[in-house]
Every structure is written in C-alpha cells, then in structure tokens.
PDB file of C-alpha atoms in Angstrom:
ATOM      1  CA  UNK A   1       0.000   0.000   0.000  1.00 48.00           C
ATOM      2  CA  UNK A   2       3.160   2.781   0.586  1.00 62.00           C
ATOM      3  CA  UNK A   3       4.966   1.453  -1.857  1.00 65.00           C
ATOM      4  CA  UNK A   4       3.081   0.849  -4.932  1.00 67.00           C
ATOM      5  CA  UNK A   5       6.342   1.042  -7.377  1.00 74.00           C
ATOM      6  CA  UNK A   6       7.449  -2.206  -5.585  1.00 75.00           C
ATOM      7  CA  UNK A   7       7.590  -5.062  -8.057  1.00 82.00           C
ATOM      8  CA  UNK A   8       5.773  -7.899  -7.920  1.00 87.00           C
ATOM      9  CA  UNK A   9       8.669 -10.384  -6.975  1.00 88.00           C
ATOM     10  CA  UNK A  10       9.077  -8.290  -3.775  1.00 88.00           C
ATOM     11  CA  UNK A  11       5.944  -8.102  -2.978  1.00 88.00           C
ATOM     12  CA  UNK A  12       5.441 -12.140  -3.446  1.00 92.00           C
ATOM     13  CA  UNK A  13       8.818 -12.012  -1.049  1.00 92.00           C
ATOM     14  CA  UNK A  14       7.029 -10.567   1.642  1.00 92.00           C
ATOM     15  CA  UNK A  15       4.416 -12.414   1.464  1.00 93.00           C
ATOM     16  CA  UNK A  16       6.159 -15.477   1.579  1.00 94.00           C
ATOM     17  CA  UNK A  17       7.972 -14.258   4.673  1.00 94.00           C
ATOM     18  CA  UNK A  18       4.985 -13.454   6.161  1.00 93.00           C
ATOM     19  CA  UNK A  19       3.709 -17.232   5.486  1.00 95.00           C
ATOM     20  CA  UNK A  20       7.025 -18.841   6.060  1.00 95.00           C
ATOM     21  CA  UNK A  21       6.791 -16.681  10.123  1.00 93.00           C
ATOM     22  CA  UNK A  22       3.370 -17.712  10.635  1.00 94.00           C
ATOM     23  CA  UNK A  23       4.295 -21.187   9.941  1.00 96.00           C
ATOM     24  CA  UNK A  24       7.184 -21.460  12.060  1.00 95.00           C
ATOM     25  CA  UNK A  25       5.050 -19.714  14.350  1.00 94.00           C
ATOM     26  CA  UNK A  26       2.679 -22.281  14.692  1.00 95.00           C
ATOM     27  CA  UNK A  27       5.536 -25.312  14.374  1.00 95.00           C
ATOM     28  CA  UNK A  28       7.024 -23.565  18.103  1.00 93.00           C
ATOM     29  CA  UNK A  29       3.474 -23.927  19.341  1.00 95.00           C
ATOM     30  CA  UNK A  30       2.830 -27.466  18.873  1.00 95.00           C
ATOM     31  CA  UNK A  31       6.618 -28.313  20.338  1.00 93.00           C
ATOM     32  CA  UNK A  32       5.162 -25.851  23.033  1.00 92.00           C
ATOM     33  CA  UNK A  33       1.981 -28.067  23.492  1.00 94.00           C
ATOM     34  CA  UNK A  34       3.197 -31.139  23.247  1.00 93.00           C
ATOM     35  CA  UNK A  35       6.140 -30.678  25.960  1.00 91.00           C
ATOM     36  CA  UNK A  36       4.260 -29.084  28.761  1.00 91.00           C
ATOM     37  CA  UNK A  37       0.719 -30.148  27.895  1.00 93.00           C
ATOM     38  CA  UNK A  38       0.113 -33.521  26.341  1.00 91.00           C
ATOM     39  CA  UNK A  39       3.275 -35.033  28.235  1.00 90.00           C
ATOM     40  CA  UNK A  40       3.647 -32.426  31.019  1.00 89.00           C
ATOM     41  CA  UNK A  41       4.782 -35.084  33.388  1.00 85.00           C
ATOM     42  CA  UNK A  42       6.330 -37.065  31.779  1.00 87.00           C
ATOM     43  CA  UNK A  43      10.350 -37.354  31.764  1.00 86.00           C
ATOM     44  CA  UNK A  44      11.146 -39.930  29.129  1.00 87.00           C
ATOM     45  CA  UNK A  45       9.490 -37.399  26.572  1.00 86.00           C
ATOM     46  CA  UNK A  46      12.190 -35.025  26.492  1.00 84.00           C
ATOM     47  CA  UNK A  47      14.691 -37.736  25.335  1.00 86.00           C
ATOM     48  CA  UNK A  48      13.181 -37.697  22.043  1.00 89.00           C
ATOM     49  CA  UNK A  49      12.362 -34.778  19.793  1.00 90.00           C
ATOM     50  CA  UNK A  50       8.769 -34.055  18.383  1.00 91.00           C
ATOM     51  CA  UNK A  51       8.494 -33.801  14.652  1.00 93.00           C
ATOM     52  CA  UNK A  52       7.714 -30.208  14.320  1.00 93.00           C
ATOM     53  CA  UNK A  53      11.046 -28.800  15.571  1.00 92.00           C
ATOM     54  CA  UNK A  54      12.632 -30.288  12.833  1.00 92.00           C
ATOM     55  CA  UNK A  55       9.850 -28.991  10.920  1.00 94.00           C
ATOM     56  CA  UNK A  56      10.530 -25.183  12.361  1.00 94.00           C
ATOM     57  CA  UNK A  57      14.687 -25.751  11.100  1.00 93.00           C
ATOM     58  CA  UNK A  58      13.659 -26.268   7.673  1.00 94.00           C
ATOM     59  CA  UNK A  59      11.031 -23.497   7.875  1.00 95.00           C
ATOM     60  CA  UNK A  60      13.947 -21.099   9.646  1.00 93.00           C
ATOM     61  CA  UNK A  61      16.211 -22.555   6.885  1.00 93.00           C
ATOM     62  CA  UNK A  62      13.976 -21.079   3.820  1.00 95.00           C
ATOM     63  CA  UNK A  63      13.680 -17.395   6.248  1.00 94.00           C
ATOM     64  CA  UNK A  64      17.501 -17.250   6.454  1.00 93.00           C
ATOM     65  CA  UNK A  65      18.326 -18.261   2.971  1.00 94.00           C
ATOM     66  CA  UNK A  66      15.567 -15.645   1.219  1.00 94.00           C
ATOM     67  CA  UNK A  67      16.601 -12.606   3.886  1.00 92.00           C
ATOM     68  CA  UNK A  68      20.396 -13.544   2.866  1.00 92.00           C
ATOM     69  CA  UNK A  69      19.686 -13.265  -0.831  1.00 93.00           C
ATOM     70  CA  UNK A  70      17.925 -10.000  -0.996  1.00 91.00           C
ATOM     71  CA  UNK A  71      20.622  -8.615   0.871  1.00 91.00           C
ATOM     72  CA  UNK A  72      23.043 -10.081  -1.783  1.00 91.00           C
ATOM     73  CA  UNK A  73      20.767  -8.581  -4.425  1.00 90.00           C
ATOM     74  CA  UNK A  74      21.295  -5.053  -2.181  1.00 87.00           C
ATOM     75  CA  UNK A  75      24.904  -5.480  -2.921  1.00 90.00           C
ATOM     76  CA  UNK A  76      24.838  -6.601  -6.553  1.00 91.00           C
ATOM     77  CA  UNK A  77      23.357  -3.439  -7.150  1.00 87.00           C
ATOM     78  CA  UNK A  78      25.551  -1.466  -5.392  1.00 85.00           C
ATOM     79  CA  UNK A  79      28.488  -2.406  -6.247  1.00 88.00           C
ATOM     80  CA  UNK A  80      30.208  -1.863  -9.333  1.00 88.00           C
ATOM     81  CA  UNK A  81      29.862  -3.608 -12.520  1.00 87.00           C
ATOM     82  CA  UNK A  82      32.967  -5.001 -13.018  1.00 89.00           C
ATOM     83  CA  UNK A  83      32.824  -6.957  -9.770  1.00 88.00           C
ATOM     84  CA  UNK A  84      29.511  -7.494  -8.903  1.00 88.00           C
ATOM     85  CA  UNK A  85      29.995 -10.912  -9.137  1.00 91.00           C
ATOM     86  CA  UNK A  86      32.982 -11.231  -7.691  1.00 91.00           C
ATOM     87  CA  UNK A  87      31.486  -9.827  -4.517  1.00 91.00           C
ATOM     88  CA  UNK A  88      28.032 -11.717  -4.575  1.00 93.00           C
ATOM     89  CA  UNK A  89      29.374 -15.055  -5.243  1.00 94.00           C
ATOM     90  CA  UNK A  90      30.655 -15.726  -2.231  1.00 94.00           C
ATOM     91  CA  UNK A  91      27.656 -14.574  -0.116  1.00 93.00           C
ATOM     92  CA  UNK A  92      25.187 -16.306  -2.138  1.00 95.00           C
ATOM     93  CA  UNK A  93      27.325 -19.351  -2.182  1.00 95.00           C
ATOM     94  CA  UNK A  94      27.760 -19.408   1.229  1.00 94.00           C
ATOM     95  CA  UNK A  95      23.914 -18.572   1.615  1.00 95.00           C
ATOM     96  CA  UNK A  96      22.894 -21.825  -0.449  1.00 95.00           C
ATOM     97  CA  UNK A  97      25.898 -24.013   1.938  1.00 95.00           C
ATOM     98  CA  UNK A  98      23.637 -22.919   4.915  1.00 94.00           C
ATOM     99  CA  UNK A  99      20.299 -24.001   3.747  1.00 95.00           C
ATOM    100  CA  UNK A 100      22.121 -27.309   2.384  1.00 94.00           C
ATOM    101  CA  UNK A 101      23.250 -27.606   6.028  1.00 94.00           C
ATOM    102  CA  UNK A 102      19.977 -26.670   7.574  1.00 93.00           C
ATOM    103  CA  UNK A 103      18.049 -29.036   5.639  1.00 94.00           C
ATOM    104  CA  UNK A 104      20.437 -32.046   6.093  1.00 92.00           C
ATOM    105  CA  UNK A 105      20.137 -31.464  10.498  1.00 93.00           C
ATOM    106  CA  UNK A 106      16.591 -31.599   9.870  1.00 93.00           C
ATOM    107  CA  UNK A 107      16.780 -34.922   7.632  1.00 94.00           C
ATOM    108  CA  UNK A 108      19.083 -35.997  10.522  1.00 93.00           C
ATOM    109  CA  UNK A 109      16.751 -35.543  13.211  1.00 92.00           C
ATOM    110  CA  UNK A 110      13.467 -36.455  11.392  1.00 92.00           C
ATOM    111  CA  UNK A 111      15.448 -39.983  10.518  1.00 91.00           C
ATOM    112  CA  UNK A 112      16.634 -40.201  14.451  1.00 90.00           C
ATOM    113  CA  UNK A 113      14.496 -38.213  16.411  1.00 88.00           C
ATOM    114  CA  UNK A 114      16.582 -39.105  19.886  1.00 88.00           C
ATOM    115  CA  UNK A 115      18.070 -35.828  21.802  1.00 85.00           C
ATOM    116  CA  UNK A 116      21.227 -38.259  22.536  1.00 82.00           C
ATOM    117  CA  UNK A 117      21.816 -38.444  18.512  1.00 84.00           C
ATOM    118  CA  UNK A 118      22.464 -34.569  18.624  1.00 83.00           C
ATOM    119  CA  UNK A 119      25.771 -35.212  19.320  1.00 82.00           C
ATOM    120  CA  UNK A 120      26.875 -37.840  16.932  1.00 84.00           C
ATOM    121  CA  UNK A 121      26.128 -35.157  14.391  1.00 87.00           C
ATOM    122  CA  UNK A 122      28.120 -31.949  15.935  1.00 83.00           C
ATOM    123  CA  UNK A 123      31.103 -32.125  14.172  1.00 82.00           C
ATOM    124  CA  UNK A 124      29.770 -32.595  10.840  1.00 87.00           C
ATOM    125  CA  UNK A 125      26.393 -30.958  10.398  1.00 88.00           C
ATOM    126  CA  UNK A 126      24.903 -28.450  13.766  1.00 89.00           C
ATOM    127  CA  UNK A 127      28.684 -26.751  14.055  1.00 90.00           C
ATOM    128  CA  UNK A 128      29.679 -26.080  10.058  1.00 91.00           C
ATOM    129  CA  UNK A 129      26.162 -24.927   9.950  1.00 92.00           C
ATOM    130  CA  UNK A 130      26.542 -22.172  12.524  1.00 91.00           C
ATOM    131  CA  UNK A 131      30.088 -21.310  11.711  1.00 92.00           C
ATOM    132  CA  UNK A 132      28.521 -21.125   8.194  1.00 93.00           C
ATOM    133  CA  UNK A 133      25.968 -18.698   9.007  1.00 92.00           C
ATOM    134  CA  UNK A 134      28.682 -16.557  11.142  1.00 91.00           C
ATOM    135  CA  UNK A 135      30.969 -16.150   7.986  1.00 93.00           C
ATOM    136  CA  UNK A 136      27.916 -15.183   5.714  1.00 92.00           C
ATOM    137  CA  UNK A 137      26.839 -12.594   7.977  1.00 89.00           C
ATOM    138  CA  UNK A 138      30.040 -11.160   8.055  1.00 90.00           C
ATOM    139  CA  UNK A 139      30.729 -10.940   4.770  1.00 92.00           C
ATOM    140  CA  UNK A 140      27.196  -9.601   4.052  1.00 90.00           C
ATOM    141  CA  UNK A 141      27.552  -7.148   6.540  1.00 87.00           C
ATOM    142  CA  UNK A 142      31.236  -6.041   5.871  1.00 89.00           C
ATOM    143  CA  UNK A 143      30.103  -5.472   1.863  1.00 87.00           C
ATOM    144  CA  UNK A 144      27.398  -3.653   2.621  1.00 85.00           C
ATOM    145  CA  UNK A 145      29.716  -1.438   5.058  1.00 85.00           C
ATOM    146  CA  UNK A 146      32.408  -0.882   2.237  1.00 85.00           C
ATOM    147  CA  UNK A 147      30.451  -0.124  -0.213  1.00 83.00           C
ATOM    148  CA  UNK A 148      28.278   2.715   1.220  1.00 80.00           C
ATOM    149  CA  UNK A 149      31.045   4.404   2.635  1.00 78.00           C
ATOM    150  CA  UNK A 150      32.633   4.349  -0.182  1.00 79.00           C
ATOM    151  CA  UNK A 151      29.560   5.694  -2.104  1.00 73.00           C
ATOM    152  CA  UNK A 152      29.046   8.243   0.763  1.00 72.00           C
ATOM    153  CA  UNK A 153      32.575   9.708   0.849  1.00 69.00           C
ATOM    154  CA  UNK A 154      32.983  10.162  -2.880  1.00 69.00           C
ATOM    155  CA  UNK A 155      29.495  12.345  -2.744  1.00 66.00           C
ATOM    156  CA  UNK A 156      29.912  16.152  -2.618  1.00 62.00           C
ATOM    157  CA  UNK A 157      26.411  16.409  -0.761  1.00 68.00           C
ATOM    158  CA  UNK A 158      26.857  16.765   2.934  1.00 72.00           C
ATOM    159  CA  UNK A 159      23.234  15.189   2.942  1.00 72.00           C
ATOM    160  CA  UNK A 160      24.154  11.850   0.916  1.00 70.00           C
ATOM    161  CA  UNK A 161      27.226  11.639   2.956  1.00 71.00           C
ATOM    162  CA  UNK A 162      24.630  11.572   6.384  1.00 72.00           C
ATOM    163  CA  UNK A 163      22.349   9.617   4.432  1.00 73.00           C
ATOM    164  CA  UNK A 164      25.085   6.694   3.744  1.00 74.00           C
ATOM    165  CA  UNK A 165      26.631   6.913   7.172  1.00 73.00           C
ATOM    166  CA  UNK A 166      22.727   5.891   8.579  1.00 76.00           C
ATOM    167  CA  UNK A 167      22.930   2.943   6.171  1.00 77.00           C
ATOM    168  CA  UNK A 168      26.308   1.736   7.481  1.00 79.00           C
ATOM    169  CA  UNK A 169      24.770   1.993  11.126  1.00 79.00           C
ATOM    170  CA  UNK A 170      21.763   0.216  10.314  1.00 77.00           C
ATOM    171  CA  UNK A 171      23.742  -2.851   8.402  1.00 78.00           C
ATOM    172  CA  UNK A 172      26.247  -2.757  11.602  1.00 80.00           C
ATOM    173  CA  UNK A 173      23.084  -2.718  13.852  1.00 77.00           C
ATOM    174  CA  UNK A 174      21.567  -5.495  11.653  1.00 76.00           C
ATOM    175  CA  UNK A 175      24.744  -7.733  11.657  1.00 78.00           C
ATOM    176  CA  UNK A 176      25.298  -7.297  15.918  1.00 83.00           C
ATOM    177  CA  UNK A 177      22.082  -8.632  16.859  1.00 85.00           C
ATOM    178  CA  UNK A 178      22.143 -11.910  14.493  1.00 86.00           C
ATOM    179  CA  UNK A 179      25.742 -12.711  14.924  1.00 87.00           C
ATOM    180  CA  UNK A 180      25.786 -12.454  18.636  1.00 88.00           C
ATOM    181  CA  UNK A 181      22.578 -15.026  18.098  1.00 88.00           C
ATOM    182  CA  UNK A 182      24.490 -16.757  15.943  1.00 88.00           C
ATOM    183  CA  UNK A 183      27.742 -17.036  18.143  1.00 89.00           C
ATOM    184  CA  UNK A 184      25.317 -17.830  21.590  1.00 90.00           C
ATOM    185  CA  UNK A 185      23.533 -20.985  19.344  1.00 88.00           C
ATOM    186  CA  UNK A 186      27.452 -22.016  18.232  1.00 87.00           C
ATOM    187  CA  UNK A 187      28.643 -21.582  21.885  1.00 90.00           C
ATOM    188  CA  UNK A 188      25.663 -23.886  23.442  1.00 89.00           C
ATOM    189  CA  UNK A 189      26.542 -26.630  20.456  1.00 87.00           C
ATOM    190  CA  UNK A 190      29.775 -27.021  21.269  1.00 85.00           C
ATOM    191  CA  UNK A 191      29.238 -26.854  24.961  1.00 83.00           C
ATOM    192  CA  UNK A 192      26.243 -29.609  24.552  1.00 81.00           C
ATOM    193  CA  UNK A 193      23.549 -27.152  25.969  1.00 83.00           C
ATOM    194  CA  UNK A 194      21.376 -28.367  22.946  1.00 81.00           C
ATOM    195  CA  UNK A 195      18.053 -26.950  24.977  1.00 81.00           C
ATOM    196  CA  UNK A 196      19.450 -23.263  25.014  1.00 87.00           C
ATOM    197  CA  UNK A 197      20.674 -23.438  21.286  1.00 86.00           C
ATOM    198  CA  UNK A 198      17.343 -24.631  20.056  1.00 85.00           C
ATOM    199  CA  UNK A 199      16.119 -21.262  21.942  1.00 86.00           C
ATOM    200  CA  UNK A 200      17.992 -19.616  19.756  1.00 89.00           C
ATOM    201  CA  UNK A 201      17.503 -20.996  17.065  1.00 88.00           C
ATOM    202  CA  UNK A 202      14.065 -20.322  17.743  1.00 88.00           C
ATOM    203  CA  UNK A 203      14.525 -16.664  17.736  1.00 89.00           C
ATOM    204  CA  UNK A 204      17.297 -16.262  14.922  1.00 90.00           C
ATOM    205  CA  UNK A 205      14.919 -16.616  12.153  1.00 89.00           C
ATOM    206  CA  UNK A 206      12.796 -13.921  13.380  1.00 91.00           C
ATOM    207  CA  UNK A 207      16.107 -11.635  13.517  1.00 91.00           C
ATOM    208  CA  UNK A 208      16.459 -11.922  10.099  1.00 91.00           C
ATOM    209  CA  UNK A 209      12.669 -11.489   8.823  1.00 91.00           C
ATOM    210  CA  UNK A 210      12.664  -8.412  10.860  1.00 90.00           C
ATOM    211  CA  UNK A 211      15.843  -7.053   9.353  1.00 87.00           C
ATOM    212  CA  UNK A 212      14.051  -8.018   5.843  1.00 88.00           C
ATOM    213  CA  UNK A 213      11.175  -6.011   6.790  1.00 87.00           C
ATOM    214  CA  UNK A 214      12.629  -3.079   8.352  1.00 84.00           C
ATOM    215  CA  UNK A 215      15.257  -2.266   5.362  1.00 82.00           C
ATOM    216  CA  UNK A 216      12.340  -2.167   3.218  1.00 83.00           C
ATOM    217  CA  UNK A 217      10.035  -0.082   5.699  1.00 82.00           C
ATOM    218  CA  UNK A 218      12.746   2.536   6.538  1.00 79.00           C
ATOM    219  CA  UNK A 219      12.697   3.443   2.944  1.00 75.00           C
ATOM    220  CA  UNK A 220      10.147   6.158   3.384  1.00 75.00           C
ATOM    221  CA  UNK A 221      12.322   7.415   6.065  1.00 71.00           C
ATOM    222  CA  UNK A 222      15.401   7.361   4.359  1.00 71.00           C
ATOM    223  CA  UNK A 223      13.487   9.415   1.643  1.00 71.00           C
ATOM    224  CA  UNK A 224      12.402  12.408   3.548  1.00 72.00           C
ATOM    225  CA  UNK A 225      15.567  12.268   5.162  1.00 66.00           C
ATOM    226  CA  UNK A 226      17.112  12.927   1.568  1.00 65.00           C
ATOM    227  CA  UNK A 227      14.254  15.603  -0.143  1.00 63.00           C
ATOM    228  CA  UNK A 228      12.793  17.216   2.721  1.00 55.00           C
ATOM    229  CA  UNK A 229      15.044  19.148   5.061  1.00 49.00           C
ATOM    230  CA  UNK A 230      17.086  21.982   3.390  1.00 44.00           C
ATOM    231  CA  UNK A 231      16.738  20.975  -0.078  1.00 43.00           C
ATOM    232  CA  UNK A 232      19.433  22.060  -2.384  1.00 43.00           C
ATOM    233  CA  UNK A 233      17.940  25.094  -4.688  1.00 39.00           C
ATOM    234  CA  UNK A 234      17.985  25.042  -8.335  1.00 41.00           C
ATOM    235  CA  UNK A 235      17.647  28.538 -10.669  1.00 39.00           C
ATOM    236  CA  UNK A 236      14.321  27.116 -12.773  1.00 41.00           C
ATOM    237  CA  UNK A 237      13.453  30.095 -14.632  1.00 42.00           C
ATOM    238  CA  UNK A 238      15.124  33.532 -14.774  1.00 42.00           C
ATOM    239  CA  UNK A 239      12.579  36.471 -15.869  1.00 43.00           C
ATOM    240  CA  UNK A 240      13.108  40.135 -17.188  1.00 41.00           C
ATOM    241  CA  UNK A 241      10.940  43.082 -17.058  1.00 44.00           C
ATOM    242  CA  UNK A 242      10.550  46.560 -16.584  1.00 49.00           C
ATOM    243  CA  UNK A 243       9.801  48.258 -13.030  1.00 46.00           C
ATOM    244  CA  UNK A 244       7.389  51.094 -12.768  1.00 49.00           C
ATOM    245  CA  UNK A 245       8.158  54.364 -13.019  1.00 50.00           C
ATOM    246  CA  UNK A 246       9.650  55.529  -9.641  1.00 46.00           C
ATOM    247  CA  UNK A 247       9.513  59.830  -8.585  1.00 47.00           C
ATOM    248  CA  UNK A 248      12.974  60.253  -9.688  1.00 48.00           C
ATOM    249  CA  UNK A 249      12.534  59.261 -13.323  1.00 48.00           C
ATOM    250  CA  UNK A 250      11.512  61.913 -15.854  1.00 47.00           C
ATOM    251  CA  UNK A 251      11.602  62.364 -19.278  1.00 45.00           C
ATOM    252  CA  UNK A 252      14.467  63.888 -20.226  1.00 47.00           C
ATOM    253  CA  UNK A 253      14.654  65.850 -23.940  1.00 50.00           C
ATOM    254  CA  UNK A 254      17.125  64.730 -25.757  1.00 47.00           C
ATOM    255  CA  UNK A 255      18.064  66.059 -29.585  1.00 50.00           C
ATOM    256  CA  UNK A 256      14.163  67.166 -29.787  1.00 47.00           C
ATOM    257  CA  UNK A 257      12.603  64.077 -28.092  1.00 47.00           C
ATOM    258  CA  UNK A 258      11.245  62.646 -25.013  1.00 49.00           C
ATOM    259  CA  UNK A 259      12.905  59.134 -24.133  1.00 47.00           C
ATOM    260  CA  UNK A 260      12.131  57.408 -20.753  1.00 43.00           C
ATOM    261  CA  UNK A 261      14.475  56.785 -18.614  1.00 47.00           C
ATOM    262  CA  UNK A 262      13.699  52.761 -18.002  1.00 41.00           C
ATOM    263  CA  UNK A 263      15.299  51.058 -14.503  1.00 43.00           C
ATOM    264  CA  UNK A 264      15.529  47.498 -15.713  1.00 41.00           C
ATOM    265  CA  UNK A 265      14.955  44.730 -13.141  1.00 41.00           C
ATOM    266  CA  UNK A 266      15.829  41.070 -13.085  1.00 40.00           C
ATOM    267  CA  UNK A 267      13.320  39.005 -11.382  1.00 37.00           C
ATOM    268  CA  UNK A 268      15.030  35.552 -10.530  1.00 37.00           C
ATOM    269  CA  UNK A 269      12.811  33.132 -10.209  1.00 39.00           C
ATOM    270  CA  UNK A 270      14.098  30.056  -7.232  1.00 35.00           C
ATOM    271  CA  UNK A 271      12.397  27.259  -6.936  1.00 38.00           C
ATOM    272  CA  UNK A 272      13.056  24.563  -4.457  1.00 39.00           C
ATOM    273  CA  UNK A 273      13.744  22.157  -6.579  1.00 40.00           C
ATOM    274  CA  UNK A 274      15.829  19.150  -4.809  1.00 43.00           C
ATOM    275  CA  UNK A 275      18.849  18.546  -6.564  1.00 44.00           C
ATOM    276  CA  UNK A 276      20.512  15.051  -5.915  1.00 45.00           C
ATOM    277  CA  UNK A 277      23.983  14.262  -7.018  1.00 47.00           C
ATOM    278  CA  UNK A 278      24.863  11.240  -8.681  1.00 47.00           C
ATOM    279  CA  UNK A 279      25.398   8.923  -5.579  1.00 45.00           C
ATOM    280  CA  UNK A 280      21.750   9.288  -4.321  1.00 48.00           C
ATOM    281  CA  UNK A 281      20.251   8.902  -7.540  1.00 50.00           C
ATOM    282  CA  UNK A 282      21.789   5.501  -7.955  1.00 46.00           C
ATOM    283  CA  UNK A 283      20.924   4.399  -4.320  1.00 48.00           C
ATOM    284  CA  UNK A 284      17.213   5.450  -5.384  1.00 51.00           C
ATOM    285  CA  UNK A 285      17.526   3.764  -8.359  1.00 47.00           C
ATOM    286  CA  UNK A 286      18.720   0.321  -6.682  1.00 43.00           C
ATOM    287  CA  UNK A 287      15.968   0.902  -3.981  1.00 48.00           C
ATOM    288  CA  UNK A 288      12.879   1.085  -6.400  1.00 42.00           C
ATOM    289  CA  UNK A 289      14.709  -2.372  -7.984  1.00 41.00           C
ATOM    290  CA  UNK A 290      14.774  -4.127  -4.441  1.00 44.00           C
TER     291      UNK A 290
END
C-alpha cells in the first residue's frame, strides 16, 4: 500500500515471509503443546524430539536463505559492474551451503528423532552450519559497510554523505544482533547445551525477517531524510521586465525628443527544486529495484 512502485517479486517475497513466520510460528506452538501439555509429566518425553522442531529448522532454513539473498541482491546493485559478481558469489554461495546444512540437520533428526543423537552429528552438520551462518553474515555485513562508505565519501552532498553513514549503522546494527545469536547458538553446540541453542535458534529466524522487513520499511524514512530538510535550490526560470516608473525618473529631452528613462529589473525566479547528485540517484535507483 506505501509502496506501490514495488515489483511484484518483492511483494510475493514478503508475502512469503509473512507465510514462512506464521508457519514457524505455529511449528514452536505445537513443540510448546506437546512438551508441557500432552506429556507435562512425563520425563522420558524429552529424550526424544517431536516432529515439528525439525519442521521449524527447515522453515527457519527457507527465512535465512531468502533474507540472505535480498541482501546479496542489495549489494549486486551497489556495487560496481565489473565486480559485482565477484562480490556476490561468495555470499550467495555461502547462503545456499547454509540451507544445504539446515536441511540435512533436519533430515538428521526427522530420521533419528533421539536428543542423545544430537551429538553424533556436531562435528559434521549443527557446528559447520553455525560457523557457516557466522561467515555469511560477516561478509554480508562487511560489503554492505564498504560499499556505502565508499559511495558516501565520494558524494559532494553533505546530505548523501549523512544519508550513507545511517545505512552503514543500520547494516552494523543489523549484523550485531544476528551474529551475537548466531555465536550464543554455536557456543551452546559445542558446549552440549542443545536446549538453550534450540532457543535460539528459535529466535534467529525472526532476527532476520525483521531485518528483511525493516530495510524495506525505513525506505520512506530514508526518503524524507534525503528531499525534505534543506533541499538544495535550483535557478528554474530567470525572468526580465521593466519596473514602474519611480519619482525620480523623468523624461528627459534629448536632440528634440522625449525618451524614458527605463530602470531594468531582473526578477530571478528560485524554486526549491531538490537537486541530488549522482550517488543518491543511484541508491534510489537500486531501492525502487529491491
């Protein structure tokens, strides 16, 4: 509804977030229920794990993976052409490593469903995937960081330059909260506290819908930000006319004829027009494409 010029894919990716939250949602309830309700009471329960935590990983998986891409899109865009892919490779790369890690734990788990058979697969599945995730983030976050500075310092616009130094605090703000998730679920693996890293895992997939969701909402922000305080002024139209007659002007005869003595006046016309240099009209431009 605010942001009509969005194309369709993105709006179908929001959606799908949307979905893909609701669903994991309703997977944490029925692990929720079926712990403290149906077998509340019940010790030997918690040896084994219900199906729909596995259920929630792969769901989490498909969050993590479509949040990681759009922010590899982000950078494609930004960065220049000549190594675009040379910077997005990587990420995505690493991106499609995670869900191939993500989805195999699950497999794992739906195949032995005991809490004990966690830790035959530590050293080959739950820790690459979280170092995984901890090396994507990084380099997601570290791109996005280069390249906006870089963008920001080469502007002549004090206003661009504040305009790319908010976007390098909100991809360092973005990156703190998921990696320190990230590192707390890694820590609790290797220390076998597999209760407190499926808590976080719980939680990490929300982390990065959210930071979906609030790149794309902070747009309208960002905008005003960037055309509405202290616009820079453009000369649209310059005008020339005659003023009246003030009390000092008479005719004055001159070789047998009256001429008027004519005060000419330049009426400059300023409009606020908002002129954006180079740097912020590509940043638009790779907005309206995300």
């Amino acid at each position: 509804m605010h942001y009509a010029e969005d194309a369709s894919t993105m709006k179908f990716l929001v959606f799908a977030i949307w979905i893909l939250d609701t669903i994991h949602v309703s997977f944490i309830c029925h692990v929720l229920y079926y712990y403290l309700i149906t077998n509340y009471g019940v010790p030997t329960s918690l040896e084994y794990l219900v199906w729909s935590l596995p259920a929630s990983l792969v769901v989490n998986a498909l969050v993590i993976a479509a949040a990681q891409c759009f922010f590899a899109h982000k950078i494609y865009y930004l960065c220049p052409p000549q190594v675009r892919w040379l910077v997005t490779a990587p990420i995505i790369l690493l991106t499609l490593i995670l869900f191939g890690f993500g989805i195999e734990i699950a497999v794992l788990i739906f195949v032995n469903n005991a809490i004990s058979a966690l830790l035959n697969i530590r050293s080959y599945a739950t820790i690459p995937f979280v170092a995984t995730r901890v090396l994507d983030e990084v380099l997601i976050t570290l791109s996005l960081c280069i390249l906006l500075y870089e963008k920001g310092s080469r502007s002549a616009f004090p206003r661009t330059k504040h305009l790319m130094n908010t976007l390098v605090i909100y991809a360092v703000n973005r990156c703190i909260l998921t990696l320190l998730f990230a590192i707390a679920e890694g820590v609790t693996i290797v220390g076998n506290e597999y209760t407190w890293a499926m808590g976080f895992e719980f939680n990490i997939g929300k982390l990065y819908a959210n930071s979906l969701l609030a790149s794309l909402n902070t747009r309208q922000y960002l905008r005003s930000q960037v055309s509405g305080s202290g616009p820079n002024l453009a000369v649209k139209t310059v005008h020339f006319g005659n003023s009246p007659n003030l009390s000092g002007d008479k005719g004055i005869p001159t070789d047998g004829k009256r001429h008027l003595r004519v005060r000419e006046m330049a009426i400059i016309d300023v409009a606020a027009v908002p002129t954006f240099d180079k740097t912020t009209a590509l940043c638009r431009k790779a907005e309206v494409q995300f």
